[in-house]
PDB file of C-alpha atoms in Angstrom:
ATOM      1  CA  MET A 992     -20.213   5.943 -16.039  1.00  0.00           C
ATOM      2  CA  LYS A 993     -18.702   2.903 -17.657  1.00  0.00           C
ATOM      3  CA  GLU A 994     -16.707   2.954 -20.849  1.00  0.00           C
ATOM      4  CA  LYS A 995     -15.980   0.104 -23.160  1.00  0.00           C
ATOM      5  CA  THR A 996     -12.350  -0.853 -23.709  1.00  0.00           C
ATOM      6  CA  SER A 997     -10.392  -3.737 -25.072  1.00  0.00           C
ATOM      7  CA  ILE A 998      -7.483  -5.483 -23.378  1.00  0.00           C
ATOM      8  CA  THR A 999      -5.321  -8.411 -24.314  1.00  0.00           C
ATOM      9  CA  LEU A1000      -4.601 -11.023 -21.648  1.00  0.00           C
ATOM     10  CA  SER A1001      -2.578 -14.188 -21.706  1.00  0.00           C
ATOM     11  CA  SER A1002      -4.653 -17.348 -21.849  1.00  0.00           C
ATOM     12  CA  ASP A1003      -3.603 -18.486 -18.372  1.00  0.00           C
ATOM     13  CA  ILE A1004      -4.740 -15.191 -16.805  1.00  0.00           C
ATOM     14  CA  LEU A1005      -7.994 -15.266 -18.743  1.00  0.00           C
ATOM     15  CA  ALA A1006      -8.639 -18.812 -17.501  1.00  0.00           C
ATOM     16  CA  LYS A1007      -8.146 -17.626 -13.917  1.00  0.00           C
ATOM     17  CA  VAL A1008     -10.503 -14.696 -14.486  1.00  0.00           C
ATOM     18  CA  ASP A1009     -13.103 -17.096 -15.842  1.00  0.00           C
ATOM     19  CA  ARG A1010     -12.725 -19.385 -12.802  1.00  0.00           C
ATOM     20  CA  VAL A1011     -13.190 -16.476 -10.420  1.00  0.00           C
ATOM     21  CA  ALA A1012     -16.132 -15.105 -12.404  1.00  0.00           C
ATOM     22  CA  GLY A1013     -17.912 -18.422 -12.572  1.00  0.00           C
ATOM     23  CA  SER A1014     -21.348 -18.358 -14.128  1.00  0.00           C
ATOM     24  CA  LYS A1015     -22.665 -15.450 -12.051  1.00  0.00           C
ATOM     25  CA  ARG A1016     -20.172 -12.668 -12.816  1.00  0.00           C
ATOM     26  CA  SER A1017     -18.739 -11.232 -15.972  1.00  0.00           C
ATOM     27  CA  ARG A1018     -15.050 -11.049 -16.835  1.00  0.00           C
ATOM     28  CA  SER A1019     -15.388  -7.279 -16.776  1.00  0.00           C
ATOM     29  CA  ALA A1020     -16.727  -7.313 -13.214  1.00  0.00           C
ATOM     30  CA  VAL A1021     -13.847  -9.497 -12.012  1.00  0.00           C
ATOM     31  CA  ILE A1022     -11.218  -7.360 -13.723  1.00  0.00           C
ATOM     32  CA  GLU A1023     -12.807  -4.118 -12.490  1.00  0.00           C
ATOM     33  CA  GLN A1024     -12.849  -5.384  -8.894  1.00  0.00           C
ATOM     34  CA  ALA A1025      -9.243  -6.557  -9.173  1.00  0.00           C
ATOM     35  CA  LEU A1026      -8.194  -3.116 -10.392  1.00  0.00           C
ATOM     36  CA  ARG A1027     -10.175  -1.361  -7.654  1.00  0.00           C
ATOM     37  CA  ASP A1028      -8.484  -3.546  -5.039  1.00  0.00           C
ATOM     38  CA  TYR A1029      -5.080  -2.860  -6.609  1.00  0.00           C
ATOM     39  CA  PHE A1030      -5.527   0.919  -6.571  1.00  0.00           C
ATOM     40  CA  GLU A1031      -6.878   0.887  -2.998  1.00  0.00           C
ATOM     41  CA  GLU A1032      -3.844  -1.125  -1.873  1.00  0.00           C
ATOM     42  CA  ARG A1033      -1.477   1.280  -3.630  1.00  0.00           C
ATOM     43  CA  GLY A1034      -3.163   4.167  -1.822  1.00  0.00           C
ATOM     44  CA  ARG A1035      -2.757   2.399   1.524  1.00  0.00           C
ATOM     45  CA  GLN A1036       0.904   1.693   0.762  1.00  0.00           C
ATOM     46  CA  ALA A1037       1.513   5.362  -0.017  1.00  0.00           C
ATOM     47  CA  ILE A1038      -0.076   6.401   3.278  1.00  0.00           C
ATOM     48  CA  HIS A1039       1.973   3.812   5.170  1.00  0.00           C
ATOM     49  CA  ALA A1040       5.180   4.992   3.476  1.00  0.00           C
ATOM     50  CA  ARG A1041       4.478   8.609   4.505  1.00  0.00           C
ATOM     51  CA  ASP A1042       3.678   7.506   8.068  1.00  0.00           C
ATOM     52  CA  PHE A1043       6.864   5.432   8.181  1.00  0.00           C
ATOM     53  CA  GLU A1044       8.928   8.454   7.105  1.00  0.00           C
ATOM     54  CA  ARG A1045       7.292  10.608   9.794  1.00  0.00           C
ATOM     55  CA  ILE A1046       7.887   7.967  12.461  1.00  0.00           C
ATOM     56  CA  ASN A1047      11.524   7.598  11.460  1.00  0.00           C
ATOM     57  CA  ALA A1048      12.038  11.374  11.453  1.00  0.00           C
ATOM     58  CA  ALA A1049      10.586  11.623  14.953  1.00  0.00           C
ATOM     59  CA  ALA A1050      12.561   8.591  16.115  1.00  0.00           C
ATOM     60  CA  ASP A1051      15.836  10.109  14.953  1.00  0.00           C
ATOM     61  CA  ARG A1052      15.087  13.359  16.805  1.00  0.00           C
ATOM     62  CA  LEU A1053      13.968  11.567  19.973  1.00  0.00           C
ATOM     63  CA  ASN A1054      16.950   9.213  19.902  1.00  0.00           C
ATOM     64  CA  SER A1055      19.269  12.195  19.571  1.00  0.00           C
ATOM     65  CA  GLU A1056      17.643  13.908  22.556  1.00  0.00           C
ATOM     66  CA  ALA A1057      17.857  10.731  24.627  1.00  0.00           C
ATOM     67  CA  SER A1058      21.517  10.338  23.732  1.00  0.00           C
ATOM     68  CA  GLU A1059      22.256  13.913  24.856  1.00  0.00           C
ATOM     69  CA  ILE A1060      20.469  13.284  28.164  1.00  0.00           C
ATOM     70  CA  LEU A1061      22.415  10.074  28.763  1.00  0.00           C
ATOM     71  CA  GLU A1062      25.706  11.837  28.007  1.00  0.00           C
ATOM     72  CA  TYR A1063      24.769  14.639  30.392  1.00  0.00           C
ATOM     73  CA  GLN A1064      23.882  12.172  33.136  1.00  0.00           C
ATOM     74  CA  ALA A1065      27.095  10.216  32.592  1.00  0.00           C
ATOM     75  CA  SER A1066      29.175  13.391  32.886  1.00  0.00           C
ATOM     76  CA  GLU A1067      27.635  14.193  36.294  1.00  0.00           C
ATOM     77  CA  GLU A1068      28.739  10.882  37.805  1.00  0.00           C
TER      78      GLU A1068
END
């Protein structure tokens, strides 16, 4: 369901919206698509940030284990 709203944009942004819309699309359609793209990107960034934290947590643990193994091997020589 669509709802009507009113927003205020600077004239330079509105001119860019009009250029993108051309004669075949409405300003509303351009702005709606831009917002959809923005929110999708934010969602992807959140997922990537969580994955990055998980990778770093695993890397720290694995690096610690590798360091212990190297120290053990060095002490045997």
